[in-house]
Short mmCIF file of C-alpha atoms in Angstrom, two decimals:
data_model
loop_
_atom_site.label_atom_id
_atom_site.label_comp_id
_atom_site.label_asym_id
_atom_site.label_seq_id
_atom_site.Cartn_x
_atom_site.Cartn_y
_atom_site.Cartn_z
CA UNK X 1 188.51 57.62 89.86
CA UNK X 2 187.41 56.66 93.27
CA UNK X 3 186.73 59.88 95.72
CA UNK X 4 188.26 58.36 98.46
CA UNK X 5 191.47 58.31 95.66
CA UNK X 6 191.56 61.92 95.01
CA UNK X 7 192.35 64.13 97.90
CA UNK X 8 195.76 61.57 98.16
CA UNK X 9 196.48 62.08 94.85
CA UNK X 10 195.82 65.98 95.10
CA UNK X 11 198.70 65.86 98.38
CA UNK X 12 200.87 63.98 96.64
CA UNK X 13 201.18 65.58 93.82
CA UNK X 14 200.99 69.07 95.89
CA UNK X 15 204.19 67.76 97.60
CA UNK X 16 206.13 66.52 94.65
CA UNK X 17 204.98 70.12 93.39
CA UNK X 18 206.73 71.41 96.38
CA UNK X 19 209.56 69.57 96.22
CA UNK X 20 210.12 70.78 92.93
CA UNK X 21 210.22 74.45 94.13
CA UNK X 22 212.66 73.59 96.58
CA UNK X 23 214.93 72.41 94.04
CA UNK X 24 214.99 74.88 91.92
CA UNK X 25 214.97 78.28 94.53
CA UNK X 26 217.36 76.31 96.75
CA UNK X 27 219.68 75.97 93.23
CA UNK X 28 219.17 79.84 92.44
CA UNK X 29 219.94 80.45 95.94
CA UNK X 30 223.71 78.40 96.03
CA UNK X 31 224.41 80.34 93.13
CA UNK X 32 223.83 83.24 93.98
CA UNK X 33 226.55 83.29 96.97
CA UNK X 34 224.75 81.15 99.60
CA UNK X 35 226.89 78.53 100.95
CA UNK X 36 225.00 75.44 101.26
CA UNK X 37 225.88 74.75 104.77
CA UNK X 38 224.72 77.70 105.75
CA UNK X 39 221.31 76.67 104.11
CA UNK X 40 221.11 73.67 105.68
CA UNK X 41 221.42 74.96 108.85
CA UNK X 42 218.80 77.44 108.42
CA UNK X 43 215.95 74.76 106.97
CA UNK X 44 216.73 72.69 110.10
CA UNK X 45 216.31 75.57 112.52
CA UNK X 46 212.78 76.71 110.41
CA UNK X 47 212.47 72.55 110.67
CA UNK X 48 212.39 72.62 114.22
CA UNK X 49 210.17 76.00 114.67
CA UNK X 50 207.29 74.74 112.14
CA UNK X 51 207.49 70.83 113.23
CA UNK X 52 207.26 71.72 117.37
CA UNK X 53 203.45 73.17 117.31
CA UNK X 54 202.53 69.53 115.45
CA UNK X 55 204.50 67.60 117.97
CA UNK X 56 203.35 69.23 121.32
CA UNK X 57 199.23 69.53 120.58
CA UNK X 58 199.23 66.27 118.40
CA UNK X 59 200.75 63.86 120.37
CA UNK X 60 200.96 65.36 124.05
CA UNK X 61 198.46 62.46 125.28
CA UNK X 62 200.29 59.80 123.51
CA UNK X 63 203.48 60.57 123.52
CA UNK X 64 205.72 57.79 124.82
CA UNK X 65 207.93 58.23 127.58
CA UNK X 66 211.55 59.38 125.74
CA UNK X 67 214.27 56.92 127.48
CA UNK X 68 218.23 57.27 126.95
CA UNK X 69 218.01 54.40 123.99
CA UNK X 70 215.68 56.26 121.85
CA UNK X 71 217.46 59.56 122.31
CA UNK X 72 220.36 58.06 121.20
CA UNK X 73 218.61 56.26 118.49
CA UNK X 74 216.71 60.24 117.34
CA UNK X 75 220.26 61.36 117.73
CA UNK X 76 221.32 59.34 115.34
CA UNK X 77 218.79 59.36 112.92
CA UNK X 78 218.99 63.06 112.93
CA UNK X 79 222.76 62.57 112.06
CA UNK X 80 222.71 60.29 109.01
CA UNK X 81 218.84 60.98 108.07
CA UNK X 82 219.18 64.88 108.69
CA UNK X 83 222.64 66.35 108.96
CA UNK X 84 224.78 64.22 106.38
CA UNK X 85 221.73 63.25 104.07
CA UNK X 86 221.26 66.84 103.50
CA UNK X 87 224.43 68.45 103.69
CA UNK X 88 225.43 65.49 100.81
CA UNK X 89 222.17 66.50 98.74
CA UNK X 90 222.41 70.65 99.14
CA UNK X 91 226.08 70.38 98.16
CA UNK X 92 225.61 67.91 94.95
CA UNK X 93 222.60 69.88 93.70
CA UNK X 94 225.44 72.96 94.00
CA UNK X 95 227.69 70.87 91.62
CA UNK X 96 225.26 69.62 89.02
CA UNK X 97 221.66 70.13 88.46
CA UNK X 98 218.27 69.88 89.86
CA UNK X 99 217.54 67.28 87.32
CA UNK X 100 220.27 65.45 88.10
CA UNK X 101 219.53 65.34 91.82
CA UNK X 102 215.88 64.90 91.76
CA UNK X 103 216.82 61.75 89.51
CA UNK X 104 219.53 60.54 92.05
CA UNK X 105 217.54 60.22 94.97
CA UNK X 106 215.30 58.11 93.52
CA UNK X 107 217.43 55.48 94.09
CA UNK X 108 216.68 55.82 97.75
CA UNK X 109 214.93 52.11 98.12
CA UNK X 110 217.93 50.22 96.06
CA UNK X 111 220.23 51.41 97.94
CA UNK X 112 218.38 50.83 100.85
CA UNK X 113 218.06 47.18 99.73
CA UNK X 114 221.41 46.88 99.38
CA UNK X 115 221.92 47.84 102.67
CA UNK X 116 219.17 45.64 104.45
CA UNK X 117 220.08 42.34 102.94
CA UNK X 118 223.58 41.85 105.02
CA UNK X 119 221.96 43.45 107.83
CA UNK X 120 218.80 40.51 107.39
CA UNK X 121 215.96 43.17 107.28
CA UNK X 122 215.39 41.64 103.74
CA UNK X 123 215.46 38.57 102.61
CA UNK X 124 217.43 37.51 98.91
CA UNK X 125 214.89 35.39 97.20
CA UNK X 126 215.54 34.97 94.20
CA UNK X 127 213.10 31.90 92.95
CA UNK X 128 210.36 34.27 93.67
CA UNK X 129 209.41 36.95 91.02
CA UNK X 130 209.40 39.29 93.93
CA UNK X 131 212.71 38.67 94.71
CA UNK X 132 214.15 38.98 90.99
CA UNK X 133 212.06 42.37 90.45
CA UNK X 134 213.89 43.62 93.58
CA UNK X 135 217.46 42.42 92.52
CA UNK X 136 216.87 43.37 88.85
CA UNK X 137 215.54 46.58 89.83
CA UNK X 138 218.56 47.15 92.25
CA UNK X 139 221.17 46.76 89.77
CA UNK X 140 218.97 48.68 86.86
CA UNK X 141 218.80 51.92 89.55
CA UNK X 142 222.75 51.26 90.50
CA UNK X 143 223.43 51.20 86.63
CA UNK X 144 221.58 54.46 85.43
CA UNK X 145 222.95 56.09 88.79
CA UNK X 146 226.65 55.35 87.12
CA UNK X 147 225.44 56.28 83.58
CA UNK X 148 224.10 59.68 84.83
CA UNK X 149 227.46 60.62 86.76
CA UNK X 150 229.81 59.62 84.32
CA UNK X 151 228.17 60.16 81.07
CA UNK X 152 226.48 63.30 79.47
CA UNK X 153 226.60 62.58 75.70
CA UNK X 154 224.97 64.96 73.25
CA UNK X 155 222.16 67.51 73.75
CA UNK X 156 219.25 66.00 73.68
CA UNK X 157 217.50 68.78 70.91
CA UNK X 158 214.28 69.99 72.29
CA UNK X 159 214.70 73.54 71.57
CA UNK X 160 214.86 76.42 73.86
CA UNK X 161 212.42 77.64 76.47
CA UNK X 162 210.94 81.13 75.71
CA UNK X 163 211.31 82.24 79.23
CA UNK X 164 213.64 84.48 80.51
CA UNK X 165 214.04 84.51 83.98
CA UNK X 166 216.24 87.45 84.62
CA UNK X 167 216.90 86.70 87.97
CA UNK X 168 218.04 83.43 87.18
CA UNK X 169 220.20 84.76 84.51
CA UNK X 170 221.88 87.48 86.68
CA UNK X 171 223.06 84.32 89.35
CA UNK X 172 224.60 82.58 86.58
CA UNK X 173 222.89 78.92 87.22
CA UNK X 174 222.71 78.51 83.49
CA UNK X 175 226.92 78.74 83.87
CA UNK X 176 226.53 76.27 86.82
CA UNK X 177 224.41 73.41 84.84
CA UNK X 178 226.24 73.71 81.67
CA UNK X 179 229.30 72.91 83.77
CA UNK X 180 228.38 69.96 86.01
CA UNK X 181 230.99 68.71 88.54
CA UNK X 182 231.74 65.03 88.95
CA UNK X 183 232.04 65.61 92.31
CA UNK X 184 228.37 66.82 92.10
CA UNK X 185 226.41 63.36 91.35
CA UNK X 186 228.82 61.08 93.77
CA UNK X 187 227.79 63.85 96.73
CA UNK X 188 223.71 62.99 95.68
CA UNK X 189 224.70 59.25 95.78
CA UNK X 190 226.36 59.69 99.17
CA UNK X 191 222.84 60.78 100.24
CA UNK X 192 221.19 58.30 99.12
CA UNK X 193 223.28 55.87 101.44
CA UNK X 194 222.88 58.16 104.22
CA UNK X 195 219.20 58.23 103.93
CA UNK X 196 219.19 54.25 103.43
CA UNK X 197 220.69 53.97 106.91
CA UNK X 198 218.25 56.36 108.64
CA UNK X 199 215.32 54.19 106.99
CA UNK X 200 217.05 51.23 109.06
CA UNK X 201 217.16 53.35 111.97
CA UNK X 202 214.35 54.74 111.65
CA UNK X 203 212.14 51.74 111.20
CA UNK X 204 213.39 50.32 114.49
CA UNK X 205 213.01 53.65 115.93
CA UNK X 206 209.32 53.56 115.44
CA UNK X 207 208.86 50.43 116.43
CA UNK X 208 209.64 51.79 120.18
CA UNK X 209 208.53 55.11 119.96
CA UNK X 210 205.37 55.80 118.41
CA UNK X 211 205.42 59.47 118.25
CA UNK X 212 207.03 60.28 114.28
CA UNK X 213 205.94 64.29 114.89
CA UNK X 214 207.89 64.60 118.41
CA UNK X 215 210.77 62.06 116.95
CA UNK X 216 211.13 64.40 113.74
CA UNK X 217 210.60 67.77 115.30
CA UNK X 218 213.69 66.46 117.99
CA UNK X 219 215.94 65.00 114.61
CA UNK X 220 215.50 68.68 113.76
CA UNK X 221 216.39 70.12 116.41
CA UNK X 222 219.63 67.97 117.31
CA UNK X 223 220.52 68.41 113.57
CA UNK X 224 220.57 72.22 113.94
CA UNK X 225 222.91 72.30 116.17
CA UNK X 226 225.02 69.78 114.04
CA UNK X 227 224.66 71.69 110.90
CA UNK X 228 225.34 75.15 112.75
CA UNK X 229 228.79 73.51 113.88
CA UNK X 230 229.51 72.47 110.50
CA UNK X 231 228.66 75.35 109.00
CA UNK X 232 231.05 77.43 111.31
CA UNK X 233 233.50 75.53 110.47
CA UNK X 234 233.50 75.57 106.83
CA UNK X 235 232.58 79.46 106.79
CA UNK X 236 234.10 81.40 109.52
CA UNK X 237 232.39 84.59 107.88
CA UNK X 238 229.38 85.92 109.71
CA UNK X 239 228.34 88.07 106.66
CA UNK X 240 227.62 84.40 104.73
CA UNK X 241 225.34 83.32 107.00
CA UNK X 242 223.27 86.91 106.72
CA UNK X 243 219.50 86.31 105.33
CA UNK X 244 219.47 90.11 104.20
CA UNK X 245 218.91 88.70 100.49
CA UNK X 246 215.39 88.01 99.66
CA UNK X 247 216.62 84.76 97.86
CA UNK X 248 218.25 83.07 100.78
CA UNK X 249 215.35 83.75 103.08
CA UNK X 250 212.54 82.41 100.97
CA UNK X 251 214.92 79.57 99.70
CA UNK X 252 215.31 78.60 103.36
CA UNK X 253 212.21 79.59 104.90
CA UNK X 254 210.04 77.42 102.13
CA UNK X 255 212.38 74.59 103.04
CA UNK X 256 212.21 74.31 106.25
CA UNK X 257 208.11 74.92 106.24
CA UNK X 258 206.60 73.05 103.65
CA UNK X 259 209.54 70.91 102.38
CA UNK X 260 210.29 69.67 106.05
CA UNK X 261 206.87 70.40 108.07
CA UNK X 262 204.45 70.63 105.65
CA UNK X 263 204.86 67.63 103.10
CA UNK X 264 206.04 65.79 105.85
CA UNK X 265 202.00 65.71 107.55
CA UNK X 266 200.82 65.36 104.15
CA UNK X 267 202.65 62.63 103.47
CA UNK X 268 202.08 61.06 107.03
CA UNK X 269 198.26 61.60 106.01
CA UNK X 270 198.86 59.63 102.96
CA UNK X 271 200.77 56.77 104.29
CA UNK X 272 198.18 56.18 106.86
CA UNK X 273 195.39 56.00 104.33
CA UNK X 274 196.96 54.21 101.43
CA UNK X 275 200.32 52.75 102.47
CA UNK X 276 204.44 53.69 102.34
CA UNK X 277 204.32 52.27 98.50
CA UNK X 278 201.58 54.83 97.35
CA UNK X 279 203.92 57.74 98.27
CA UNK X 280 206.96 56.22 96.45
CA UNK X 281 205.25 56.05 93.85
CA UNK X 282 204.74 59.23 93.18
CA UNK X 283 209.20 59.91 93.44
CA UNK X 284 209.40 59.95 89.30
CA UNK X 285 206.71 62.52 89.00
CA UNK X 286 209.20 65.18 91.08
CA UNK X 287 211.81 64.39 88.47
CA UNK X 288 209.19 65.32 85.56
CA UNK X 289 208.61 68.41 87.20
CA UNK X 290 212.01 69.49 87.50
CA UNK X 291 213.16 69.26 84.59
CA UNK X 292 210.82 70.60 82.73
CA UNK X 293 210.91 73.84 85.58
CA UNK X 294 214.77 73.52 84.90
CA UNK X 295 214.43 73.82 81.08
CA UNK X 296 212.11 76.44 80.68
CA UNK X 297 213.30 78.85 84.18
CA UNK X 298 216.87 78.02 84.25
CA UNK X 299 217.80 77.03 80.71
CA UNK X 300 218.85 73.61 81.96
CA UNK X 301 220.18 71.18 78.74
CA UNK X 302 219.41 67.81 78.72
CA UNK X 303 222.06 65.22 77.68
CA UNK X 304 221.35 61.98 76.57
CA UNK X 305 223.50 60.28 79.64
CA UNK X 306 221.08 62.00 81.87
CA UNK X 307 217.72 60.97 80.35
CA UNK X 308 218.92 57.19 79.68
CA UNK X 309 220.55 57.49 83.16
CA UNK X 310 217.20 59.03 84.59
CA UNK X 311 215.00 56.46 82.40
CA UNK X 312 216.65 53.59 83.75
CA UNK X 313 216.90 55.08 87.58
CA UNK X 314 213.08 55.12 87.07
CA UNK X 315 212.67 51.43 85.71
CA UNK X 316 215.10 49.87 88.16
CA UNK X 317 213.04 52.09 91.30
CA UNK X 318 209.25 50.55 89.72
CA UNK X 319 211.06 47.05 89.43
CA UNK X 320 212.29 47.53 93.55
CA UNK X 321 208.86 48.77 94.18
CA UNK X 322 206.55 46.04 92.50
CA UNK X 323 208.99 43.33 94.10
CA UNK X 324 208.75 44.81 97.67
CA UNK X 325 204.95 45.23 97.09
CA UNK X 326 204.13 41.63 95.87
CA UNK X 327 206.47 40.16 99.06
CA UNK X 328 204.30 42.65 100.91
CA UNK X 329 201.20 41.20 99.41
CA UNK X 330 202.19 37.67 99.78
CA UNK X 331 203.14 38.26 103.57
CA UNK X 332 199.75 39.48 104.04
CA UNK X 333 198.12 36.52 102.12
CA UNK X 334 200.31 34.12 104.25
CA UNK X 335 198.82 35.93 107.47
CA UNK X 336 195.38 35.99 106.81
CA UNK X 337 195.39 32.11 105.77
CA UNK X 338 197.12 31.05 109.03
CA UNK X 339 194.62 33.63 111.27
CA UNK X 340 191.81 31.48 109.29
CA UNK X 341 193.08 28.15 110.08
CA UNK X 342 193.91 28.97 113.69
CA UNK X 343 190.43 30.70 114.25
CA UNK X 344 188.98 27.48 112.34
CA UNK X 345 190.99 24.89 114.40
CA UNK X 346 189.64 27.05 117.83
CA UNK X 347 186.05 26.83 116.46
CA UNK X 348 186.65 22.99 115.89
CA UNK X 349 188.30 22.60 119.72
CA UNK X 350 184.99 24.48 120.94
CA UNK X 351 182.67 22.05 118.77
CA UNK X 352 184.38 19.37 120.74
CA UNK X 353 184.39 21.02 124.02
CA UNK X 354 180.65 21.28 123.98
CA UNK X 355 179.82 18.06 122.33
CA UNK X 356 182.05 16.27 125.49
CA UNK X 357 180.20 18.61 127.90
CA UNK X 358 176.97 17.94 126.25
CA UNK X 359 177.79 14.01 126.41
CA UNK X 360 179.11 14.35 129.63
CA UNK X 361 175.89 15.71 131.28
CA UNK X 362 173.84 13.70 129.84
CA UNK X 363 175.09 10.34 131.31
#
C-alpha cells in the first residue's frame, strides 16, 4: 500500500467505525424510553456547539459574505438534509434494526440519481457503459431496498453470539428487532430522498458559498430549532426530554460530536485528498460492522430478505458508483484533450505571429 493511502484509509474506516457506534447506542437508547425526536434535537444542538469552534477559526479569513439567497438556500438544506433526513432515519432505526438502516441508506446516490435526471443535473446515457452501470445499478439498489422492507424469509443460521450484554437485554432491543415494523424501512427510505434533495441543494449551495464548516455549523443550528419545535409537539412531557439517564446523554452527546463534527472534518480531509467517490466507497463497510455489532451485542437475527436485500443494495450502489466514476473520468479526459489542443492551436498562432513579425522586419 502506498503511504500517502493509509492515513485515508485509517479515517475512513475510523468513521464508518463511528458510525457504527452511533447506530447501535442511538438503538439502545430509543428503546430504552428515549423518544427519537427528542434525540434528534439534542445531536443538532451538540451539532451546533462542536461544529462552531471549526467554523469561526477555520474559515474567519475566507469566509464569504452570507447574502439573503444563501441563507435561504442553508435554511433549506438544514430542513431536508438535517431536520427531515434525520428525524426519518432516528425514527426507522426505532422500528426495525440497525442492520436494516445502515443497509438502507446506502441507497443514498440511486436515489439521488433518480432525482437529478428530471431535474438535468445528470444526464441518461444509456449507449455508454457508464450510463448502463448507473441505470442498472439504480434499479438493482431500488430492488433490494423493496426486498429488504417487504421480505424477511427464514433465519439465516449462524448461531448465537456468546455475549451477553445485560444492558442491552434489560431495554428489550432484542424484543424490538425480532419484531420489525413495516413502517420502519419506508421511514429509512424517506431519508434517503430527503438526503438526495439536500445533495442537489447542497451542491449548488457550494458552488456560491465556499465555506462547508460555517454552512454546516449554521444547517445545525437552524435545524435545532426545527427539531426542538417538532419535538414539543410530538412530546409535550418535559420529563422525556431529561438527559438524567447515562444512555441518552452519551447516545446524544457521541452523535452530535463525532458523528456530526468529527467524521464530518475527517471526511472533508478525505474528500480533498482523494475525491467524493473514495468516501462512498467505504458506505458497505458500515453495514459489515453493524451487523456483526448487532449480532453479537444485541442478538440481532438475520433473515434471508435482509442479506439478499442488503447484497443487492450493495451491488446496485458499486454499479451507481463505477458508472458516475467512469463519466467522471471521461469528463476529465475530454477536458484535458481540448486544454491541449487549445494551448497547441495558441502555440501555433504565436509561431505565426513571430514568423510575420520576423518577415515583416526584415523587408
Amino acid at each position: 500500500m502506498v503511504q500517502g493511502d493509509l492515513f485515508p484509509l485509517l479515517n475512513m474506516v475510523i468513521v464508518q467505525l463511528g458510525y457504527a457506534g452511533m447506530n447501535i447506542i442511538s438503538k439502545l437508547a430509543m428503546d430504552s424510553g428515549m423518544n427519537p425526536f427528542v434525540h434528534v434535537a439534542y445531536r443538532q444542538i451538540f451539532a451546533t456547539i462542536s461544529l462552531a469552534p471549526f467554523a469561526f477559526f477555520m474559515e474567519r479569513k475566507t469566509r464569504p459574505k452570507l447574502t439573503k439567497s444563501i441563507l435561504f438556500q442553508i435554511f433549506l438544506c438544514s430542513i431536508f438534509g438535517v431536520t427531515v433526513n434525520q428525524i426519518t432515519y432516528f425514527v426507522g432505526l426505532k422500528y426495525s434494526t440497525p442492520t436494516i438502516a445502515c443497509a438502507l441508506s446506502n441507497i443514498n446516490p440511486a436515489v439521488t440519481f433518480l432525482l437529478a435526471v428530471p431535474l438535468g443535473l445528470e444526464k441518461l446515457v444509456l449507449k455508454s457503459k457508464a450510463g448502463q452501470a448507473k441505470v442498472w445499478g439504480t434499479i438493482i439498489c431500488v430492488g433490494g431496498a423493496l426486498l429488504l422492507s417487504f421480505y424477511h424469509g427464514q433465519v439465516v443460521n449462524i448461531g448465537q453470539s456468546g455475549i451477553h450484554w445485560k444492558y442491552a437485554e434489560k431495554t428489550g432491543t432484542k424484543n424490538s428487532i425480532d419484531h420489525v415494523n413495516s413502517s420502519g424501512p419506508l421511514l429509512l427510505v424517506a431519508s434517503a430522498v430527503s438526503w438526495a434533495v439536500w445533495l442537489i441543494i447542497q451542491t449548488r449551495l457550494s458552488k456560491q458559498y465556499v465555506a462547508p464548516y460555517s454552512s454546516s455549523a449554521l444547517m445545525c443550528f437552524m435545524s435545532s430549532f426545527q427539531c426542538v419545535i417538532i419535538g414539543f409537539c410530538f412530546n409535550h412531557d418535559l420529563s422525556d426530554w431529561s438527559l438524567n439517564h447515562t444512555i441518552r446523554i452519551v447516545s446524544t452527546v457521541y452523535a452530535g460530536i463525532f458523528c456530526s463534527a468529527m467524521a464530518y472534518c475527517l471526511m472533508t480531509w478525505c474528500i480533498e485528498r482523494k475525491g467524493p467517490l473514495y468516501v462512498s466507497v467505504f458506505s458497505p463497510l458500515l453495514l459489515v460492522i453493524v451487523a456483526v455489532l448487532s449480532w453479537a451485542l444485541l442478538q440481532e437475527k438475520l433473515y434471508t430478505g435482509t442479506v439478499a436485500g442488503s447484497a443487492l443494495i450493495v451491488l446496485g450502489l458499486y454499479g451507481v458508483l463505477w458508472g458516475k466514476n467512469r463519466e467522471m473520468s471521461c469528463s476529465l479526459l475530454h477536458t484535458t484533450d481540448e486544454h491541449f489542443e487549445e494551448e497547441k492551436s495558441m502555440h501555433k498562432f504565436d509561431l505565426e505571429s513571430n514568423v510575420a513579425a520576423s518577415v515583416q522586419s526584415t523587408t
